Coordinates of C-alpha atoms and ligand atoms in Angstrom, one line a residue:
X1 CA -26.9 -5.2 19.5
X2 CA -29.1 -2.4 18.1
X3 CA -27.2 0.1 20.1
X4 CA -23.9 -1.3 18.9
X5 CA -25.1 -1.1 15.3
X6 CA -26.2 2.5 15.7
X7 CA -22.8 3.4 17.2
X8 CA -21.1 1.8 14.2
X9 CA -23.3 3.6 11.6
X10 CA -21.8 6.8 12.9
X11 CA -18.6 5.4 11.3
X12 CA -18.7 6.1 7.6
X13 CA -16.4 4.3 5.3
X14 CA -15.6 5.9 1.9
X15 CA -14.8 3.4 -0.8
X16 CA -13.2 4.1 -4.2
X17 CA -13.0 1.3 -6.8
X18 CA -10.9 1.2 -9.9
X19 CA -13.5 1.3 -12.7
X20 CA -13.1 -2.1 -14.2
X21 CA -15.3 -5.2 -13.7
X22 CA -12.6 -7.3 -11.9
X23 CA -12.1 -4.4 -9.4
X24 CA -15.7 -2.9 -9.1
X25 CA -17.0 -6.4 -8.2
X26 CA -14.9 -7.1 -5.1
X27 CA -15.2 -3.4 -3.9
X28 CA -19.0 -3.5 -4.0
X29 CA -18.9 -6.9 -2.3
X30 CA -16.8 -5.3 0.4
X31 CA -19.3 -2.4 0.6
X32 CA -22.2 -4.9 1.1
X33 CA -20.2 -6.7 3.8
X34 CA -19.3 -3.5 5.7
X35 CA -22.9 -2.3 5.6
X36 CA -24.2 -5.6 6.8
X37 CA -21.9 -5.3 9.8
X38 CA -23.4 -1.9 10.7
X39 CA -21.1 0.6 9.1
X40 CA -22.3 3.5 6.9
X41 CA -20.8 3.3 3.4
X42 CA -20.3 5.9 0.7
X43 CA -18.9 4.8 -2.7
X44 CA -17.0 7.5 -4.6
X45 CA -16.9 6.5 -8.3
X46 CA -15.9 7.6 -11.8
X47 CA -18.6 8.3 -14.4
X48 CA -16.7 5.8 -16.6
X49 CA -18.0 2.3 -15.9
X50 CA -20.1 3.7 -13.0
X51 CA -21.9 1.2 -10.8
X52 CA -25.7 1.4 -10.8
X53 CA -26.9 3.0 -7.4
X54 CA -30.4 1.5 -7.9
X55 CA -29.0 -2.0 -7.3
X56 CA -27.6 -0.9 -3.9
X57 CA -30.2 1.2 -2.1
X58 CA -28.4 0.7 1.2
X59 CA -25.2 2.5 0.0
X60 CA -24.6 6.2 -0.9
X61 CA -23.0 6.8 -4.3
X62 CA -21.1 10.0 -5.1
X63 CA -19.6 10.6 -8.6
X64 CA -16.2 12.3 -8.6
X65 CA -16.5 14.2 -11.9
X66 CA -13.3 13.2 -13.5
X67 CA -12.2 14.1 -17.0
X68 CA -10.7 11.0 -18.4
X69 CA -8.4 11.2 -21.5
X70 CA -9.1 9.0 -24.5
X71 CA -6.3 6.6 -23.5
X72 CA -8.4 5.4 -20.6
X73 CA -11.8 5.1 -22.2
X74 CA -10.9 3.9 -25.7
X75 CA -11.3 0.1 -26.1
X76 CA -8.0 -1.8 -26.5
X77 CA -6.0 0.9 -24.7
X78 CA -2.6 -0.1 -23.4
X79 CA -3.2 -1.2 -19.9
X80 CA -0.2 0.4 -18.1
X81 CA -0.8 3.8 -19.8
X82 CA -4.5 3.4 -19.0
X83 CA -3.8 2.9 -15.3
X84 CA -1.3 5.7 -15.1
X85 CA -3.7 8.1 -16.9
X86 CA -6.6 7.0 -14.7
X87 CA -4.6 7.8 -11.5
X88 CA -3.6 11.2 -12.8
X89 CA -7.1 12.1 -13.9
X90 CA -8.8 10.9 -10.7
X91 CA -6.4 12.4 -8.1
X92 CA -7.8 15.9 -7.8
X93 CA -11.5 15.0 -8.3
X94 CA -11.1 12.2 -5.7
X95 CA -9.4 14.6 -3.2
X96 CA -12.2 17.2 -3.7
X97 CA -15.0 14.7 -3.3
X98 CA -13.4 13.2 -0.1
X99 CA -12.8 16.7 1.3
X100 CA -16.5 17.6 0.7
X101 CA -17.5 14.5 2.6
X102 CA -15.2 15.5 5.5
X103 CA -16.8 19.0 5.6
X104 CA -20.2 17.4 6.1
X105 CA -19.0 16.4 9.5
X106 CA -18.9 20.0 10.5
X107 CA -22.3 20.8 9.0
X108 CA -24.1 17.7 10.1
X109 CA -25.6 19.2 13.2
X110 CA -28.4 17.0 14.5
X111 CA -28.4 14.5 11.6
X112 CA -26.4 11.8 13.4
X113 CA -27.5 9.2 10.9
X114 CA -25.2 10.5 8.3
X115 CA -22.1 9.2 10.1
X116 CA -18.7 10.8 10.0
X117 CA -15.9 9.6 7.8
X118 CA -13.7 7.2 9.8
X119 CA -11.6 5.9 7.0
X120 CA -11.3 5.3 3.2
X121 CA -10.8 2.0 1.4
X122 CA -9.2 2.6 -2.0
X123 CA -8.4 0.1 -4.7
X124 CA -4.7 -0.6 -4.2
X125 CA -4.0 0.2 -7.9
X126 CA -5.3 3.8 -7.4
X127 CA -2.0 4.9 -5.7
X128 CA -2.9 8.6 -6.3
X129 CA -6.1 8.2 -4.3
X130 CA -4.3 6.3 -1.6
X131 CA -1.9 9.2 -1.2
X132 CA -4.6 11.9 -1.5
X133 CA -6.7 10.3 1.3
X134 CA -3.6 10.2 3.6
X135 CA -2.7 13.8 2.8
X136 CA -6.2 14.8 3.9
X137 CA -5.5 13.0 7.2
X138 CA -8.0 10.2 6.5
X139 CA -6.8 6.7 7.5
X140 CA -6.7 4.7 4.3
X141 CA -6.8 1.0 3.7
X142 CA -5.6 -0.4 0.3
X143 CA -7.9 -3.1 -1.1
X144 CA -6.0 -5.7 -3.1
X145 CA -8.4 -7.3 -5.6
X146 CA -5.7 -9.7 -6.6
X147 CA -4.1 -12.5 -4.6
X148 CA -1.6 -12.1 -1.7
X149 CA 1.0 -13.8 -3.9
X150 CA 0.6 -11.2 -6.6
X151 CA 0.8 -8.4 -4.1
X152 CA 4.0 -9.9 -2.8
X153 CA 5.5 -9.8 -6.3
X154 CA 4.5 -6.1 -6.6
X155 CA 6.2 -5.3 -3.3
X156 CA 9.3 -7.2 -4.4
X157 CA 9.4 -5.5 -7.8
X158 CA 12.3 -3.1 -7.2
X159 CA 14.5 -5.9 -5.9
X160 CA 13.5 -8.2 -8.9
X161 CA 14.2 -5.4 -11.4
X162 CA 17.6 -4.7 -10.0
X163 CA 18.5 -8.4 -10.0
X164 CA 17.7 -8.5 -13.7
X165 CA 16.5 -12.1 -14.0
X166 CA 16.6 -13.4 -17.5
X167 CA 16.2 -17.2 -17.2
X168 CA 12.5 -17.6 -17.7
X169 CA 12.2 -21.0 -15.9
X170 CA 14.4 -19.9 -12.9
X171 CA 12.6 -19.9 -9.5
X172 CA 12.4 -16.4 -8.0
X173 CA 14.1 -16.4 -4.6
X174 CA 11.6 -15.8 -1.8
X175 CA 8.7 -16.0 -4.2
X176 CA 8.8 -19.7 -4.9
X177 CA 7.1 -21.5 -6.6
X178 CA 6.9 -18.5 -9.0
X179 CA 9.3 -18.6 -11.9
X180 CA 10.5 -15.5 -13.7
X181 CA 8.0 -16.2 -16.4
X182 CA 5.1 -16.1 -13.9
X183 CA 5.8 -12.6 -12.8
X184 CA 3.8 -9.6 -14.2
X185 CA 5.3 -9.2 -17.7
X186 CA 7.1 -5.9 -18.1
X187 CA 8.6 -6.2 -21.6
X188 CA 7.8 -4.4 -24.8
X189 CA 7.0 -0.8 -25.5
X190 CA 5.1 -0.2 -22.3
X191 CA 7.8 -1.7 -20.0
X192 CA 8.8 1.6 -18.4
X193 CA 5.2 2.7 -17.9
X194 CA 4.4 -0.6 -16.2
X195 CA 7.5 -0.5 -14.0
X196 CA 6.6 3.1 -13.0
X197 CA 3.1 2.0 -12.2
X198 CA 4.1 -1.0 -10.0
X199 CA 6.6 1.1 -8.1
X200 CA 4.0 3.8 -7.3
X201 CA 1.4 1.2 -6.2
X202 CA 4.0 -0.4 -3.8
X203 CA 5.2 3.1 -2.7
X204 CA 1.7 4.3 -1.8
X205 CA 1.1 1.3 0.4
X206 CA 4.4 1.7 2.2
X207 CA 4.1 5.5 2.7
X208 CA 0.4 6.3 2.9
X209 CA -1.7 3.2 3.8
X210 CA -2.8 2.4 7.4
X211 CA -3.5 -1.2 6.4
X212 CA -4.3 -3.6 3.6
X213 CA -7.4 -5.5 2.8
X214 CA -7.0 -8.6 0.6
X215 CA -9.7 -10.6 -1.2
X216 CA -8.2 -14.0 -0.2
X217 CA -8.4 -16.4 2.7
X218 CA -5.9 -18.2 5.0
X219 CA -6.9 -21.6 3.7
X220 CA -5.2 -21.0 0.4
X221 CA -2.6 -18.2 1.1
X222 CA -1.6 -18.4 4.7
X223 CA 2.2 -18.3 4.0
X224 CA 1.9 -15.4 1.6
X225 CA -0.3 -13.4 4.0
X226 CA 2.2 -14.1 6.9
X227 CA 5.1 -12.8 4.8
X228 CA 3.2 -9.6 3.8
X229 CA 2.4 -8.9 7.5
X230 CA 6.1 -9.3 8.4
X231 CA 7.2 -7.1 5.6
X232 CA 4.8 -4.2 5.9
X233 CA 4.2 -4.1 9.7
X234 CA 0.7 -3.0 8.9
X235 CA -2.6 -4.7 9.7
X236 CA -3.5 -7.0 6.8
X237 CA -7.1 -8.2 6.7
X238 CA -7.8 -11.3 4.6
X239 CA -11.5 -10.9 4.1
X240 CA -12.2 -13.3 1.2
X241 CA -13.6 -15.0 -0.6
X242 CA -15.6 -11.7 -0.8
X243 CA -18.4 -13.1 -2.9
X244 CA -19.1 -15.8 -0.3
X245 CA -18.5 -13.6 2.7
X246 CA -20.6 -10.7 1.5
X247 CA -23.5 -12.8 0.1
X248 CA -23.9 -10.0 -2.5
X249 CA -25.9 -11.4 -5.4
X250 CA -23.8 -11.5 -8.6
X251 CA -26.3 -9.4 -10.6
X252 CA -25.7 -6.5 -8.1
X253 CA -22.1 -6.1 -9.2
X254 CA -22.0 -6.9 -13.0
X255 CA -21.4 -4.1 -15.4
X256 CA -22.9 -6.1 -18.4
X257 CA -26.2 -7.9 -18.8
X258 CA -25.7 -11.7 -18.6
X259 CA -27.5 -14.1 -20.9
X260 CA -29.4 -16.2 -18.4
X261 CA -30.6 -18.5 -21.2
X262 CA -27.4 -20.6 -20.9
X263 CA -28.6 -21.9 -17.5
X264 CA -31.7 -23.5 -19.0
X265 CA -29.3 -25.0 -21.6
X266 CA -27.1 -26.3 -18.9
X267 CA -30.1 -27.9 -17.2
X268 CA -30.4 -30.2 -20.2
X269 CA -26.8 -31.5 -19.8
X270 CA -25.6 -34.4 -17.7
X271 CA -23.5 -33.7 -14.5
X272 CA -19.9 -32.5 -15.1
X273 CA -20.2 -32.9 -18.9
X274 CA -19.8 -29.2 -20.0
X275 CA -16.6 -27.1 -20.2
X276 CA -17.1 -23.5 -19.4
X277 CA -14.8 -21.1 -21.4
X278 CA -14.3 -17.5 -20.5
X279 CA -11.4 -15.1 -20.6
X280 CA -12.9 -12.5 -18.3
X281 CA -13.8 -8.9 -19.0
X282 CA -10.6 -7.4 -20.5
X283 CA -8.2 -10.0 -21.9
X284 CA -7.9 -10.3 -25.7
X285 CA -6.6 -13.0 -28.0
X286 CA -5.3 -12.7 -31.6
X287 CA -7.5 -13.7 -34.5
X288 CA -5.5 -16.9 -35.1
X289 CA -5.6 -18.0 -31.5
X290 CA -9.4 -17.4 -31.5
X291 CA -9.9 -19.7 -34.4
X292 CA -7.6 -22.4 -32.9
X293 CA -9.7 -22.2 -29.6
X294 CA -12.9 -22.7 -31.7
X295 CA -11.5 -25.7 -33.7
X296 CA -9.8 -27.1 -30.6
X297 CA -13.2 -27.1 -28.8
X298 CA -14.9 -28.7 -31.8
X299 CA -12.2 -31.4 -32.0
X300 CA -12.4 -32.3 -28.3
X301 CA -15.9 -33.7 -28.7
X302 CA -16.7 -32.1 -25.3
X303 CA -19.9 -30.0 -24.9
X304 CA -19.0 -26.4 -24.0
X305 CA -20.4 -23.0 -23.0
X306 CA -18.2 -20.2 -24.4
X307 CA -18.3 -16.5 -23.6
X308 CA -17.4 -14.7 -26.8
X309 CA -17.7 -11.1 -25.7
X310 CA -17.3 -8.0 -27.9
X311 CA -13.7 -7.0 -28.0
X312 CA -12.4 -10.5 -27.2
X313 CA -10.4 -10.6 -30.5
X314 CA -7.6 -7.9 -30.5
X315 CA -8.1 -5.3 -33.2
X316 CA -11.7 -6.5 -33.9
X317 CA -15.0 -4.8 -33.6
X318 CA -15.5 -3.4 -30.0
X319 CA -19.3 -3.2 -30.0
X320 CA -20.2 -6.6 -31.5
X321 CA -18.8 -10.1 -30.7
X322 CA -16.2 -11.4 -33.2
X323 CA -17.6 -13.5 -36.0
X324 CA -17.1 -17.3 -35.5
X325 CA -14.9 -19.2 -38.0
X326 CA -16.7 -20.3 -41.1
X327 CA -18.5 -23.6 -40.6
X328 CA -18.0 -23.6 -36.8
X329 CA -21.6 -22.8 -35.8
X330 CA -22.8 -25.8 -37.9
X331 CA -20.2 -28.0 -36.3
X332 CA -21.2 -27.2 -32.7
X333 CA -25.0 -26.8 -33.1
X334 CA -25.8 -29.7 -30.9
X335 CA -22.9 -29.6 -28.5
X336 CA -22.0 -26.0 -27.8
X337 CA -23.6 -22.7 -26.6
X338 CA -22.1 -19.3 -27.2
X339 CA -23.0 -16.2 -25.1
X340 CA -21.6 -12.6 -25.0
X341 CA -21.7 -12.5 -21.2
X342 CA -22.6 -15.3 -18.8
X343 CA -24.0 -15.3 -15.2
X344 CA -20.6 -16.8 -14.3
X345 CA -21.1 -17.5 -10.6
X346 CA -24.4 -19.4 -11.4
X347 CA -22.7 -21.2 -14.3
X348 CA -19.8 -22.4 -12.1
X349 CA -22.2 -23.6 -9.4
X350 CA -24.2 -25.6 -12.0
X351 CA -23.9 -29.4 -11.7
X352 CA -23.4 -29.7 -15.5
X353 CA -20.1 -27.9 -15.4
X354 CA -17.0 -30.2 -15.5
X355 CA -14.2 -27.7 -15.8
X356 CA -13.4 -24.0 -16.5
X357 CA -11.1 -22.8 -19.2
X358 CA -10.0 -19.5 -17.7
X359 CA -7.6 -16.6 -18.1
X360 CA -7.1 -16.8 -14.3
X361 CA -8.3 -13.3 -13.4
X362 CA -8.4 -13.4 -9.6
X363 CA -12.2 -13.2 -9.3
X364 CA -12.6 -16.0 -11.8
X365 CA -10.0 -18.1 -10.0
X366 CA -11.6 -17.6 -6.6
X367 CA -15.1 -18.3 -8.0
X368 CA -13.9 -21.6 -9.5
X369 CA -12.1 -22.6 -6.3
X370 CA -15.2 -21.9 -4.3
X371 CA -17.3 -24.2 -6.5
X372 CA -14.7 -27.0 -6.6
X373 CA -14.4 -26.7 -10.4
X374 CA -11.0 -27.7 -11.9
X375 CA -9.4 -25.3 -14.4
X376 CA -7.7 -25.2 -17.7
X377 CA -5.5 -22.1 -17.5
X378 CA -4.6 -19.6 -20.3
X379 CA -3.2 -16.6 -18.4
X380 CA -3.0 -13.5 -20.7
X381 CA -1.4 -10.7 -18.7
X382 CA -1.0 -8.9 -15.3
X383 CA -1.6 -11.1 -12.3
X384 CA -3.0 -14.0 -14.3
X385 CA 0.3 -15.7 -14.7
X386 CA 0.8 -15.7 -10.9
X387 CA -2.7 -17.1 -10.3
X388 CA -2.2 -19.7 -13.0
X389 CA 1.0 -21.0 -11.4
X390 CA -0.8 -21.3 -8.0
X391 CA -3.7 -23.1 -9.6
X392 CA -1.4 -25.6 -11.4
X393 CA 1.5 -26.0 -9.0
X394 CA 0.4 -25.1 -5.5
X395 CA -3.2 -26.1 -5.2
X396 CA -3.1 -28.7 -8.0
X397 CA -6.5 -27.9 -9.3
X398 CA -5.7 -27.1 -12.9
X399 CA -3.4 -27.6 -15.9
X400 CA -2.2 -25.4 -18.7
X401 CA -4.0 -25.4 -22.0
X402 CA -0.5 -25.3 -23.6
X403 CA 2.1 -22.6 -24.4
X404 CA 0.7 -22.3 -27.9
X405 CA -3.0 -22.2 -28.6
X406 CA -3.2 -24.8 -31.4
X407 CA -6.3 -26.9 -32.1
X408 CA -4.7 -30.3 -31.6
X409 CA -3.1 -29.2 -28.3
X410 CA -6.4 -27.6 -27.2
X411 CA -8.5 -30.7 -27.9
X412 CA -6.0 -32.9 -26.0
X413 CA -6.0 -30.6 -22.9
X414 CA -9.8 -30.3 -22.9
X415 CA -10.1 -34.1 -23.0
X416 CA -7.5 -34.5 -20.2
X417 CA -9.3 -32.1 -17.8
X418 CA -12.8 -33.3 -18.6
X419 CA -12.5 -37.1 -18.8
X420 CA -8.9 -38.1 -18.0
X421 CA -7.5 -39.5 -14.8
X422 CA -5.5 -36.3 -14.3
X423 CA -8.7 -34.3 -14.5
X424 CA -10.3 -36.6 -11.9
X425 CA -7.5 -36.0 -9.5
X426 CA -7.7 -32.3 -10.0
X427 CA -11.5 -32.5 -9.4
X428 CA -10.9 -34.3 -6.1
X429 CA -8.4 -31.6 -4.9
X430 CA -10.8 -28.9 -6.1
X431 CA -13.5 -30.4 -4.0
X432 CA -11.3 -30.3 -0.9
X433 CA -10.5 -26.6 -1.7
X434 CA -14.2 -25.8 -2.0
X435 CA -14.7 -27.3 1.5
X436 CA -11.8 -25.1 2.8
X437 CA -13.3 -22.0 1.1
X438 CA -16.7 -22.7 2.6
X439 CA -15.1 -23.0 6.0
X440 CA -13.2 -19.7 5.7
X441 CA -13.8 -17.9 8.9
X442 CA -14.9 -14.3 9.5
X443 CA -12.2 -13.7 12.1
X444 CA -10.3 -11.3 9.8
X445 CA -13.6 -9.5 8.9
X446 CA -14.4 -9.2 12.6
X447 CA -11.0 -7.6 13.2
X448 CA -11.5 -5.2 10.2
X449 CA -14.8 -4.1 11.6
X450 CA -13.3 -3.7 15.1
X451 CA -10.4 -1.7 13.6
X452 CA -12.7 0.7 11.7
X453 CA -15.1 1.1 14.6
X454 CA -12.2 2.0 16.9
X455 CA -11.1 4.9 14.6
X456 CA -11.9 8.3 15.9
X457 CA -14.6 10.3 13.9
Ligands
LIG1 C1 -9.0 -8.1 -14.4 C2 -7.7 -8.7 -14.7 O1 -7.7 -9.3 -16.0 C3 -7.4 -9.7 -13.6 O2 -6.1 -10.3 -13.9 C4 -7.4 -9.1 -12.3 O3 -7.2 -10.1 -11.3 C5 -8.7 -8.4 -12.0 O4 -9.0 -7.5 -13.1 P1 -11.0 -9.6 -15.3 O5 -10.5 -9.9 -16.6 O6 -12.3 -8.8 -15.2 O7 -10.1 -9.0 -14.3 O8 -11.2 -11.1 -14.7 P2 -11.7 -11.5 -13.2 O9 -10.9 -11.0 -12.1 O10 -11.8 -13.0 -13.3 O11 -13.2 -10.9 -13.1 C6 -14.2 -11.1 -14.0 C7 -15.5 -11.0 -13.3 O12 -16.5 -11.0 -14.3 C8 -15.8 -12.3 -12.5 O13 -16.4 -11.9 -11.3 C9 -16.8 -13.1 -13.3 O14 -17.7 -13.8 -12.5 C10 -17.5 -12.0 -14.1 N1 -17.9 -12.5 -15.4 C11 -17.0 -12.8 -16.4 C12 -19.2 -12.7 -15.6 O15 -20.1 -12.5 -14.7 N2 -19.6 -13.2 -16.8 C13 -18.8 -13.5 -17.8 O16 -19.3 -13.9 -18.9 C14 -17.4 -13.3 -17.6

């Protein structure tokens, strides 16, 4: 065994995450997993939203020295333009950094422990880095930090665009149960930029990737994974749920400091009595919707833990959390708790949590599924609409808050999921899904390790 591990450590995997919380987290979880299976790991990263190397002494970290334009780093930037600019800015520095690591192979001499680069694993949204690695002759795997279903919609994008679907409630052929309205929205002023971005992401996988790694598991997405495998004729490794498989502690991967005090507050609450509310790390709501959320929570009569992070309200202050509506703090003094960032995985695992009002980012969705917590869904953008549709219509573990965020509708939805019969049925199904998640096998991880270990170095 020791010999096998030593042989594997000669295989170095170079990882490159997209520098946002929902992407850094699964990439670092994958890093921990690959290292625990005996591979040497180097994480190339941007200075923007850089991970903290001190939290991962077992990994090597190398900054790529990018020069990011304001449109990437300024808060509230348009997401499509942000992703395109990020790809452009990272392409050359990523290529240079990877080329330097390849050169080490020649210089290594007697230092066998360094390991030679066997392959790269690059966030699938970083199409420029996927292409750059392939151009350097490095086998490159694209990491999908979203669901297999979402990835399928991106692969199908040119076909969907040409078909010009307009009926929002129409089922999309070959992507059922997704409706047109569940697909990644590409309307408005950034439509062309977003279309261009999706086309490049799909193009890079088809032309440059040697395989795809997806943070999902067969128990929830077997049909979607089978279809991707048929369509791409590439190895597709379903290695999720990565937070369970890697056993990486949550505090290792968070980019913000969580307020752990809310756990002590949860300890004082009866089982399944508290609604946890969080819209993730980047989604925003308008000022009016924020107020309706607050008064809806107050009107529901249900205890809640609400993450109100800086930047949550569009156009508001980016450094400080938005002010709560007048009179709201008084209203909820005995029944609510507000934090700017929660230790989410611990919160979802807490017995006091009854349901999760979520934007359906893929990490949040998986974390909720793995803890058997039913969801109230409020998808905001990107893959969140796809995830919300699967939560509500495929797995049956959640319901929509409502098309419009209005206090009366909110209060009714919260009561339904927390104390209604519908909520109880969703909780039962969520419990079954939790069992499936905990039984997810490491077969696909084994084949990923075998695949990487078999690559020449
Ligand atoms: C973004 C996109 O919004 C999402 O659609 C895509 O799937 C991934 O990138 P994000 O908004 O960050 O994701 O949401 P999500 O994927 O759910 O990731 C958020 C992460 O932050 C989760 O791992 C969650 O546990 C963590 N989190 C969130 C906290 O630790 N504390 C909080 O208070 C809120």
